[in-house]
Short mmCIF file of C-alpha atoms in Angstrom, two decimals:
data_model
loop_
_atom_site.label_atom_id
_atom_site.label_comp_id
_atom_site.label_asym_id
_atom_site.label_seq_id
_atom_site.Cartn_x
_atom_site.Cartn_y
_atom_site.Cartn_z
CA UNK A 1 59.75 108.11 15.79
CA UNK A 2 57.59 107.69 19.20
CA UNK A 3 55.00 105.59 17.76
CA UNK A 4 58.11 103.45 15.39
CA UNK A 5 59.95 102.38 18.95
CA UNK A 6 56.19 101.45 21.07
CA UNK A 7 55.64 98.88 17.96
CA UNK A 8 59.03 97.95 18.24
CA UNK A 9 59.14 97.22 21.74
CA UNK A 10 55.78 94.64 21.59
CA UNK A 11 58.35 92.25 19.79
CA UNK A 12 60.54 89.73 21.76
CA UNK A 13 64.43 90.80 21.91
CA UNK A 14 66.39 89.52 18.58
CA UNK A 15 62.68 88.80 16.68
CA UNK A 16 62.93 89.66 12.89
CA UNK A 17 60.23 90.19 10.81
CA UNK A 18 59.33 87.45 8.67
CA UNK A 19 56.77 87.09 5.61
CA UNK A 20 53.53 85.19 6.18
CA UNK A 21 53.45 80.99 5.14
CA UNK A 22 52.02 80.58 2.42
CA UNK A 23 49.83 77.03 2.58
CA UNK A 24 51.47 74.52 0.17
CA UNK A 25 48.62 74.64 -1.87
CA UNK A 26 47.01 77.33 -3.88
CA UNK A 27 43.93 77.43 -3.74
CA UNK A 28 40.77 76.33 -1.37
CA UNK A 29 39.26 73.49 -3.64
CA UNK A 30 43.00 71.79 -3.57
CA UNK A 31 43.15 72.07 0.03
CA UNK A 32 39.90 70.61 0.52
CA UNK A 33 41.35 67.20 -1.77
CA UNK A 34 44.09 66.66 0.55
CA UNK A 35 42.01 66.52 3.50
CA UNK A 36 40.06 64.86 1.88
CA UNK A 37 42.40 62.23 0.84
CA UNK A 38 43.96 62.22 4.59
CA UNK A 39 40.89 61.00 6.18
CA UNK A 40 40.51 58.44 3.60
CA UNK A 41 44.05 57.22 4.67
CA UNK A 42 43.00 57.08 8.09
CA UNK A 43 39.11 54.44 7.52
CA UNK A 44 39.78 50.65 7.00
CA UNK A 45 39.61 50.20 2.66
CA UNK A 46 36.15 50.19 0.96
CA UNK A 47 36.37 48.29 -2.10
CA UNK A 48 33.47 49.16 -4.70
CA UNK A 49 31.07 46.12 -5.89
CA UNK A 50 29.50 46.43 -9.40
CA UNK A 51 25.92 47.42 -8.74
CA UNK A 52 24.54 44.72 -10.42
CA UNK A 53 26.05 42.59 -7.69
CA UNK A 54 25.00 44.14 -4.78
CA UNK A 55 21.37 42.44 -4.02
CA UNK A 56 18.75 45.79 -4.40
CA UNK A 57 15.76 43.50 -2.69
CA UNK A 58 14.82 40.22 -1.03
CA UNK A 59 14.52 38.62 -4.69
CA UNK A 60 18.44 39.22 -4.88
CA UNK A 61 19.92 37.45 -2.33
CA UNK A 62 22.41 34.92 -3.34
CA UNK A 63 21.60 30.94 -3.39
CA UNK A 64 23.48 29.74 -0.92
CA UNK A 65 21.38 32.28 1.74
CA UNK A 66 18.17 30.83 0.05
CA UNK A 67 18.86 27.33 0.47
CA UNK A 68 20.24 27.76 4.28
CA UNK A 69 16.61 29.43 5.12
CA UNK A 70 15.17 26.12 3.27
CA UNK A 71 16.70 24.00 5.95
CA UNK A 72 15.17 26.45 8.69
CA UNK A 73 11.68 25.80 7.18
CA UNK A 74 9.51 23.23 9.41
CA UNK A 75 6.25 22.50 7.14
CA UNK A 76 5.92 21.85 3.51
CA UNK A 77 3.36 24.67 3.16
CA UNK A 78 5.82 27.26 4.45
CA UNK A 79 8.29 25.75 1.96
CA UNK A 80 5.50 26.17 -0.61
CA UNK A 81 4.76 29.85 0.71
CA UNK A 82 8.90 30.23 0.03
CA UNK A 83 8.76 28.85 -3.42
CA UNK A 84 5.80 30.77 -4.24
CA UNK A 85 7.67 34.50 -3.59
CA UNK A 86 9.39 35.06 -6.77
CA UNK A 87 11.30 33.47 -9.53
CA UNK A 88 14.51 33.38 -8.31
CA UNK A 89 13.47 31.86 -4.81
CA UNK A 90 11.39 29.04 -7.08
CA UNK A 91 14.51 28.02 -8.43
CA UNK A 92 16.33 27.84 -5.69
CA UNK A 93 13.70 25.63 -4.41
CA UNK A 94 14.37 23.52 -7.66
CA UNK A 95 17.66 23.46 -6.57
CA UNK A 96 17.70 22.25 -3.53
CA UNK A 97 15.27 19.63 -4.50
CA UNK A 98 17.91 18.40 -6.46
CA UNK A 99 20.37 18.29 -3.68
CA UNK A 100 18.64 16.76 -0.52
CA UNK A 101 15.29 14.77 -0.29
CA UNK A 102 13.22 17.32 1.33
CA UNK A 103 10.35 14.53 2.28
CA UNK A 104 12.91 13.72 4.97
CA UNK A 105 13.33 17.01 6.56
CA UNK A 106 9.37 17.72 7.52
CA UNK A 107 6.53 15.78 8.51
CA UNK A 108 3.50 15.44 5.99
CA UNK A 109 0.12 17.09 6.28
CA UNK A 110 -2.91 15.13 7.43
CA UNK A 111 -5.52 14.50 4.95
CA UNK A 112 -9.07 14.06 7.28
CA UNK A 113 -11.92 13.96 3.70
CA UNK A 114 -15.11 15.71 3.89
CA UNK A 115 -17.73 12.81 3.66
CA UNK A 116 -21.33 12.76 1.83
CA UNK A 117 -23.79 14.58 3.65
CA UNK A 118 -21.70 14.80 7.14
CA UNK A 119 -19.76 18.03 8.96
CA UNK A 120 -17.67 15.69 10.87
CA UNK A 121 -14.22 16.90 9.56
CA UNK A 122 -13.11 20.23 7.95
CA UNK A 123 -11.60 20.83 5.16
CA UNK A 124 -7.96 22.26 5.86
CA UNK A 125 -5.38 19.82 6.68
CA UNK A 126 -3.97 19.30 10.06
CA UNK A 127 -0.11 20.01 10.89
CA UNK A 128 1.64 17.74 12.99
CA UNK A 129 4.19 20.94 13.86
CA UNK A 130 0.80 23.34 14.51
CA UNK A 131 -2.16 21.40 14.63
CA UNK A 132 -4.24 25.50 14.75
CA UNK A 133 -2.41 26.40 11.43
CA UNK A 134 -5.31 26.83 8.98
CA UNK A 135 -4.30 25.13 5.92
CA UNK A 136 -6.67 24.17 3.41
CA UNK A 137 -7.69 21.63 0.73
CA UNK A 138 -8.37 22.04 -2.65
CA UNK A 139 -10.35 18.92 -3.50
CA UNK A 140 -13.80 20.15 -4.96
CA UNK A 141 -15.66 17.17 -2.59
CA UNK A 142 -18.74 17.50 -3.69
CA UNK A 143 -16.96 16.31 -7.55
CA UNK A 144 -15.31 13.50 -5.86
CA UNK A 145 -17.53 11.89 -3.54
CA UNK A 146 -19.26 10.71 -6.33
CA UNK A 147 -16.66 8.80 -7.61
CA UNK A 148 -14.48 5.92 -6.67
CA UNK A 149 -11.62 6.21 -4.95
CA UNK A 150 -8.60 3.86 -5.97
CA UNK A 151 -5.44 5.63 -4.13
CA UNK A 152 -3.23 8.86 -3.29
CA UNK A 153 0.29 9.39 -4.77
CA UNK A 154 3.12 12.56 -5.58
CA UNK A 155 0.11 15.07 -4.06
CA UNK A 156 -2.68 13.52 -6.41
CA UNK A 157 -6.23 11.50 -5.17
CA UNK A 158 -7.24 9.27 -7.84
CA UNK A 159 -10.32 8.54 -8.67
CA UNK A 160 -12.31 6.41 -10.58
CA UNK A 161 -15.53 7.69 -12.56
CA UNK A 162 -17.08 6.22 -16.06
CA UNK A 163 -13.96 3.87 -16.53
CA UNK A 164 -11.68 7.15 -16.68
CA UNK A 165 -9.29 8.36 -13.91
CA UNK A 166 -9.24 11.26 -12.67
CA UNK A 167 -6.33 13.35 -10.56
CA UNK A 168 -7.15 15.82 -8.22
CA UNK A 169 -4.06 17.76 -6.54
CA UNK A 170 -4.96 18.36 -3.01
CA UNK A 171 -3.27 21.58 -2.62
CA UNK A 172 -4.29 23.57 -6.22
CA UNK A 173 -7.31 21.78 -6.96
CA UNK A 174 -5.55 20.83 -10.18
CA UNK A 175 -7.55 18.04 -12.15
CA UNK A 176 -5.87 15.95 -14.33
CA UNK A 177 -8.21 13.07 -16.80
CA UNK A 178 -6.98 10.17 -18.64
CA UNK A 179 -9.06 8.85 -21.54
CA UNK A 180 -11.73 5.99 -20.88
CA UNK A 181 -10.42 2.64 -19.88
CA UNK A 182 -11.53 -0.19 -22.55
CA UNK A 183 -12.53 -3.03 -20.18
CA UNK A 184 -16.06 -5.00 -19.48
CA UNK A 185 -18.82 -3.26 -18.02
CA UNK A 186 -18.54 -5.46 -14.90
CA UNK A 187 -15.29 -4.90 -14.21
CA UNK A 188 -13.76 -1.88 -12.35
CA UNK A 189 -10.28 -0.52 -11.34
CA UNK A 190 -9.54 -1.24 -7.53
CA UNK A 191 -6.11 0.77 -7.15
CA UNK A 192 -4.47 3.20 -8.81
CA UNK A 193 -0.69 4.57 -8.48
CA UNK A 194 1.28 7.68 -10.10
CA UNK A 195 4.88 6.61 -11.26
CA UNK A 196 6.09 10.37 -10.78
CA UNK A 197 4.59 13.48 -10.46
CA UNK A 198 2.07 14.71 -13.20
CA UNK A 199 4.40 17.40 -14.42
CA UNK A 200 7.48 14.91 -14.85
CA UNK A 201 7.70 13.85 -18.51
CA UNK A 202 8.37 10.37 -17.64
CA UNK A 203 4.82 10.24 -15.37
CA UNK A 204 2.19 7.18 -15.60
CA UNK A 205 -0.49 5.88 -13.81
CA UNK A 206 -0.75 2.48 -12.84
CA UNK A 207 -4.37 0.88 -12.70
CA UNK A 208 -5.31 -2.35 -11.62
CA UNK A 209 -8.36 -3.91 -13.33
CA UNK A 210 -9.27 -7.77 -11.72
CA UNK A 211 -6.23 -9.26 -12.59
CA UNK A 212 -4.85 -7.12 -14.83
CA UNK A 213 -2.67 -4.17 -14.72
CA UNK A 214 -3.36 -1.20 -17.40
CA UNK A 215 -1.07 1.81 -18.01
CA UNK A 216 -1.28 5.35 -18.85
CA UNK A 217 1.01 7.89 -19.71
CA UNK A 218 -0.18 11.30 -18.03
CA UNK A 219 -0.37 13.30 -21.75
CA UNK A 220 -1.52 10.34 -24.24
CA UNK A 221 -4.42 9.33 -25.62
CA UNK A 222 -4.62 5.74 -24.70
CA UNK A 223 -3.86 2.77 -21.71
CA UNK A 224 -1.69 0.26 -22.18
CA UNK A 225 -2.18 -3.42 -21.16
CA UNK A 226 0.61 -5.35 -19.06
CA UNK A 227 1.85 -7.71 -21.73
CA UNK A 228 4.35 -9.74 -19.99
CA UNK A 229 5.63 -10.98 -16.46
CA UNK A 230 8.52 -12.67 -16.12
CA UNK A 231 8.81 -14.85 -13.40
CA UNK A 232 11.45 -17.14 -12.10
CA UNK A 233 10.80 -20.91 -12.67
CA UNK A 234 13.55 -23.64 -11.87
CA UNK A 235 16.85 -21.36 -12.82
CA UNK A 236 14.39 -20.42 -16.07
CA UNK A 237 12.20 -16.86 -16.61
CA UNK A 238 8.96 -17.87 -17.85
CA UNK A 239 6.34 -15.26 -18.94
CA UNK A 240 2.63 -14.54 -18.44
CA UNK A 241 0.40 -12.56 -19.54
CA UNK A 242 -1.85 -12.04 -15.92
CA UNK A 243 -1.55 -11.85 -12.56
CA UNK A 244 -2.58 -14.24 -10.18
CA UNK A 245 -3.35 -11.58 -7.54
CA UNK A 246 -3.74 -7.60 -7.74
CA UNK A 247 -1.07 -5.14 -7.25
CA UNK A 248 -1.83 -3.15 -4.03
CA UNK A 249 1.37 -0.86 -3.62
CA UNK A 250 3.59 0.69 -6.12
CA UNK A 251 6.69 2.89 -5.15
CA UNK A 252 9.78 4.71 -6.66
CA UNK A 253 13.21 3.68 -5.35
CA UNK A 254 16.29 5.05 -6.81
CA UNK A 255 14.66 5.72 -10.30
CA UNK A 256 13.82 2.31 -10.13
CA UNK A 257 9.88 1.14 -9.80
CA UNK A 258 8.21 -1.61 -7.66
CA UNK A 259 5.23 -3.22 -6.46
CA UNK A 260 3.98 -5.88 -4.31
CA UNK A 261 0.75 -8.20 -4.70
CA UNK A 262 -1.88 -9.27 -2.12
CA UNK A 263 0.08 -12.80 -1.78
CA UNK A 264 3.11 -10.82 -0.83
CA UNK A 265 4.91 -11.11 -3.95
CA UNK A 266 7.73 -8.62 -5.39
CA UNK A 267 8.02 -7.30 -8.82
CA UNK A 268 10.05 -4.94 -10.23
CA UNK A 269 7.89 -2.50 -13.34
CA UNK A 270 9.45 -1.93 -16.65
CA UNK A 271 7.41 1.41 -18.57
CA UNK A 272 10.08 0.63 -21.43
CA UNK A 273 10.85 -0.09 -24.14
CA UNK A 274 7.63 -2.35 -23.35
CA UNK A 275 5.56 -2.37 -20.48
CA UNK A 276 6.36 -5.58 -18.08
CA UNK A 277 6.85 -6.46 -14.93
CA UNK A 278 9.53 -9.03 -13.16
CA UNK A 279 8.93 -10.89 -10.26
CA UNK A 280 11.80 -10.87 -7.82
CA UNK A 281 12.71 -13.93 -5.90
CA UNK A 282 12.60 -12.84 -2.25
CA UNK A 283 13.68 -14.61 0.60
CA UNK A 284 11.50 -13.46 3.53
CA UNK A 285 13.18 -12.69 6.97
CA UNK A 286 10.00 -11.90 9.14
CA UNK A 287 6.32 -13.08 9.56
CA UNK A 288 4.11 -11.66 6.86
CA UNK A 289 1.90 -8.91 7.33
CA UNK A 290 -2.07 -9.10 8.29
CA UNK A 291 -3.27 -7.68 4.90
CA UNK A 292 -1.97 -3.91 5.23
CA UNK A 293 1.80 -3.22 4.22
CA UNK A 294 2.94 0.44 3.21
CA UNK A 295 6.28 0.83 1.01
CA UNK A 296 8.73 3.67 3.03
CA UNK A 297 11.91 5.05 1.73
CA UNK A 298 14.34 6.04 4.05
CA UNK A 299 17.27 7.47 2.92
CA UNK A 300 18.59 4.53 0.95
CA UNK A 301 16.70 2.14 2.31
CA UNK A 302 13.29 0.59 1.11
CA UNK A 303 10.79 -0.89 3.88
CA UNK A 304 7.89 -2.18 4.15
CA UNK A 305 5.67 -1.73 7.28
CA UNK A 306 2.63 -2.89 8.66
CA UNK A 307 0.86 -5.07 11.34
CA UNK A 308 1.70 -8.40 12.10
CA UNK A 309 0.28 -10.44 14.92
CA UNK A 310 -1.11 -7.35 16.57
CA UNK A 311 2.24 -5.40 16.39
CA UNK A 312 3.66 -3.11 13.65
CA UNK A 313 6.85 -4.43 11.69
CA UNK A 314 9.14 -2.87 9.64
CA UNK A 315 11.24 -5.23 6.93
CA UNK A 316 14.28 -3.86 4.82
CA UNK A 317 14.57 -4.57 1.29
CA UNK A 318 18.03 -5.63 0.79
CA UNK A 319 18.32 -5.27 -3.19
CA UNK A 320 22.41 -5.53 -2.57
CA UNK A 321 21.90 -9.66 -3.66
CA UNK A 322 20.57 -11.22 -6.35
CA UNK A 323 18.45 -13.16 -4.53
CA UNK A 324 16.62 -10.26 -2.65
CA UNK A 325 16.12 -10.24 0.94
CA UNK A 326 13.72 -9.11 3.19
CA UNK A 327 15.70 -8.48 7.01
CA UNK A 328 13.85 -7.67 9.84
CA UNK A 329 14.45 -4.28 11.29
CA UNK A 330 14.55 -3.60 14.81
CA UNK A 331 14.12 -0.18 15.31
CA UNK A 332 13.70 2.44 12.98
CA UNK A 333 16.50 4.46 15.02
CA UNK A 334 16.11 8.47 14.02
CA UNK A 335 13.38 8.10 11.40
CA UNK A 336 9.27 8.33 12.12
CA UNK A 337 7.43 6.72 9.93
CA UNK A 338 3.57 7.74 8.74
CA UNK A 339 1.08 5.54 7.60
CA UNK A 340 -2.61 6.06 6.32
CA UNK A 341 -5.78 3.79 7.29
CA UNK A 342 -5.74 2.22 4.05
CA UNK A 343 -3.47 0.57 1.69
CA UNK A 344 -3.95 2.51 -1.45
CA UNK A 345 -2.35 5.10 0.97
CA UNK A 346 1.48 6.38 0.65
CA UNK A 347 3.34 5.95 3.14
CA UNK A 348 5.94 9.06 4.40
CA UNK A 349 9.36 9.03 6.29
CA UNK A 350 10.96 12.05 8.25
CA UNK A 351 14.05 12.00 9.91
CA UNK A 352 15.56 13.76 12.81
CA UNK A 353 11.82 14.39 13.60
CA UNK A 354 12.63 16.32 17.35
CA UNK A 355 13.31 19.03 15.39
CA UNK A 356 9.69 20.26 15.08
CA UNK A 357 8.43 18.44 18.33
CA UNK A 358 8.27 14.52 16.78
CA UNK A 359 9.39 11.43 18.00
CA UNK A 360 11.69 9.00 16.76
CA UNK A 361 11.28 5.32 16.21
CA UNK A 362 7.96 6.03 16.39
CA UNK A 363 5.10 4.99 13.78
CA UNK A 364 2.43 7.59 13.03
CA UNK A 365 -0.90 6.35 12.56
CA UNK A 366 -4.07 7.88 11.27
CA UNK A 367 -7.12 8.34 13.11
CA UNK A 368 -10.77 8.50 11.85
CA UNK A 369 -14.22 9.39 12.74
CA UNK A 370 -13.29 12.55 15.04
CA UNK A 371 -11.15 10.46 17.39
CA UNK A 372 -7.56 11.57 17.85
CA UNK A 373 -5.75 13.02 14.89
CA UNK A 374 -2.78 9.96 15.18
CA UNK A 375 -1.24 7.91 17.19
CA UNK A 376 2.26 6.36 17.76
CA UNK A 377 3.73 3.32 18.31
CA UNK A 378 6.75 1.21 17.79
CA UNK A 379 8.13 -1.03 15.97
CA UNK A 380 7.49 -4.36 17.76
CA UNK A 381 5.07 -2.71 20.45
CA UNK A 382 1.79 -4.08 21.07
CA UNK A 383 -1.09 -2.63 19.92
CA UNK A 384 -3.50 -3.18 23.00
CA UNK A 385 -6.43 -1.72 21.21
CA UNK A 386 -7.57 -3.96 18.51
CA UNK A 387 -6.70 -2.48 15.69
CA UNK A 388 -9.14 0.60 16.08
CA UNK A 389 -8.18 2.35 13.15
CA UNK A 390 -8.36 -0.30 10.53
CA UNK A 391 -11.92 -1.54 12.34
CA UNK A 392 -13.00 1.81 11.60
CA UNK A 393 -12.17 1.74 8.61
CA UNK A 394 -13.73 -1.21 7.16
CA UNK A 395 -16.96 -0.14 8.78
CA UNK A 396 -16.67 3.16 6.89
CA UNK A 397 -15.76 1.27 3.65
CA UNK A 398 -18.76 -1.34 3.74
CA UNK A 399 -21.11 1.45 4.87
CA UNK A 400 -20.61 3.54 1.61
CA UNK A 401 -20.48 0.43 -0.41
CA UNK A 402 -24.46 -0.83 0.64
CA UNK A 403 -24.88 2.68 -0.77
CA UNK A 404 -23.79 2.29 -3.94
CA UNK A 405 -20.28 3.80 -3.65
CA UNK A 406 -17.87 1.60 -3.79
CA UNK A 407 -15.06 2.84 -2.35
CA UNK A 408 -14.49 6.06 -0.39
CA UNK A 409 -11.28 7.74 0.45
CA UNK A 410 -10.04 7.51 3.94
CA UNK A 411 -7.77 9.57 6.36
CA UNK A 412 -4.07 9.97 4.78
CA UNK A 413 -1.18 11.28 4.83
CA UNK A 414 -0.33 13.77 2.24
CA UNK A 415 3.11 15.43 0.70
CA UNK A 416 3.09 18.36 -2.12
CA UNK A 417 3.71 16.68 -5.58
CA UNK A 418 6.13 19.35 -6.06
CA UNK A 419 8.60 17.74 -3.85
CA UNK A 420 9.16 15.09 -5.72
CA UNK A 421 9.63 16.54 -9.09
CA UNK A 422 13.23 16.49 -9.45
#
């Protein structure tokens, strides 16, 4: 009875004695859920993604990501470098090709050729953004130097060799031949221009032969000869079958094709159903250029530039009329504008060029024989300087011509084909 009343008196006055809880569920592993399901009540919601949607590497992530680190590029070999990663980041390059002309967003590579028997120039190109970047050319020179050289265009050098033209890409090496030209033995092609790039199925090449103009499919097996220009005679079209002066430029505007003669004159180049060519009746609102004039595409806007009266002018082609017009531009406002040292040259245009250290209103001009890679100037500036570049050029040209060569490429400017393929 002792040992009854000490455990007794341990409890507070009134206390009862009342069974253990029991825990509202029975067993461990159900316990364990509803804790379980607290602390999920308690985190922000997680919402499950199919795992085929979740990107498992860098060749995953989603095209709108791609194309934003496109506009962060700065050179057309780094965009190349992008292109080249994977599938998925090639078409997303395709894409974007599609949407925005990337020709505006970076400045093109410079072109300085490997001559016969000289070590003057290397052969990697040199960046405008990084002229130490090591980025080199694919041109086999020791091929091409023994051929003649008729003009650059979409990434290609064409030459001439045997009456057949052939295409080297400057960045792969890539050779492309056409089949042999039927013409006489004395004559020879003296410019040459793509239409599109090689790879487009709607590509040609443009030769000029004297005074005629030959065409040929990239693909087929033979050249076509211009069979008709129309030209404009007293309210009347008349036709011929020649021209009176060579073609010198060619360029693509708005899937639409034209080229301009050594007298200055405008025609507009049917491929089909027939191939022709119709000579537009411009109205000229500035002085004419002193031999050299480069086609430029701006945005929507077709130019021509070159030197007049020892200054550079730039001329827009207003097509908006039906009598076309050539208007004088002032300034060339956010755009830079790069020119080669010769006319069968293509001329580039990059806008918003402060973004990778350029200038605007500015035109970039090629230097040769180990001077200064380029130089700017403006529209309507004085060059004090005689014309260096185009003196030095000449020189170069007649030089290689009293040795049998007669014509040798010169310092360009140079774009991948690639970026024009859409």
């Amino acid at each position: 009875m002792a040992g009854r009343d000490r455990r007794r008196r341990g409890r507070p006055p009134g206390s009862t004695s009342k069974p253990p809880v029991e825990p509202l569920c029975s067993s461990s592993r159900e316990v364990a859920i509803v804790q379980k399901g607290a602390e999920k009540m308690s985190d922000p919601p997680v919402y499950e993604t199919p795992a085929m949607l979740v990107p498992q590497g860098w060749a995953d992530l989603p095209d709108d990501l791609l194309q934003s680190i496109i506009f962060l590029l700065r050179t057309p070999h780094e965009t190349l470098a992008f292109a080249a990663t994977c599938r998925h980041w090639y078409a997303a390059f395709l894409s974007c090709l599609s949407a925005i002309n990337l020709f505006a967003l970076f400045p093109p590579l410079l072109l300085r050729p490997k001559l016969p028997d000289s070590n003057l120039y290397s052969e990697h190109f040199v960046d405008p953004t990084n002229t130490a970047a090591s980025v080199r050319c694919r041109v086999p020179w020791r091929t091409v130097n023994k051929m003649d050289y008729i003009g650059y265009s979409y990434g290609n050098i064409i030459y001439c060799y045997k009456k057949k033209c052939h295409l080297f890409d400057v960045f792969t090496g890539a050779m492309t031949k056409s089949p042999r030209l039927i013409i006489d033995k004395r004559d020879y092609p003296t410019f040459g221009a793509l239409t599109a790039p090689p790879a487009s199925a709607n590509s040609s090449v443009l030769v000029q032969v004297g005074c005629s103009l030959f065409r040929w499919k990239v693909g087929s097996t033979s050249w076509l000869k211009l069979c008709q220009i129309d030209v404009p005679f007293n309210h009347l079209i008349i036709s011929r079958s020649q021209l009176h002066t060579p073609i010198f430029q060619v360029m693509s505007f708005k899937g639409e094709i034209f080229a301009i003669d050594s007298s200055y004159n405008l025609f507009k180049v049917f491929l089909e159903p027939r191939f022709r060519l119709r000579k537009l009746s411009v109205g000229w609102a500035a002085s004419k250029f002193d031999g050299c004039m480069w086609f430029v595409v701006c945005d929507d806007m077709l130019l021509l530039i070159g030197p007049a009266n020892n200054r550079y002018q730039a001329v827009h082609l207003d097509l908006s009329s039906r009598r076309k017009r050539m208007v004088k531009v002032e300034r060339l406002e956010n755009w830079a504008v790069f020119v080669g040292s010769g006319t069968k040259s293509q001329a580039f245009a990059c806008k918003n060029p402060e973004r990778w250290g350029g200038r605007s209103n500015c035109i970039y001009l090629c230097g040769v024989d180990g001077e200064q890679p380029w130089c700017t100037v403006q529209p309507g500036e004085e060059v004090k300087e005689p014309d260096y570049w185009e003196r030095q050029y000449r020189w170069r040209h007649l030089r290689h011509v009293e040795d049998g060569v007669t014509d040798l490429l010169s310092t360009i400017w140079v774009f991948p084909g690639v970026f024009s393929r859409i």
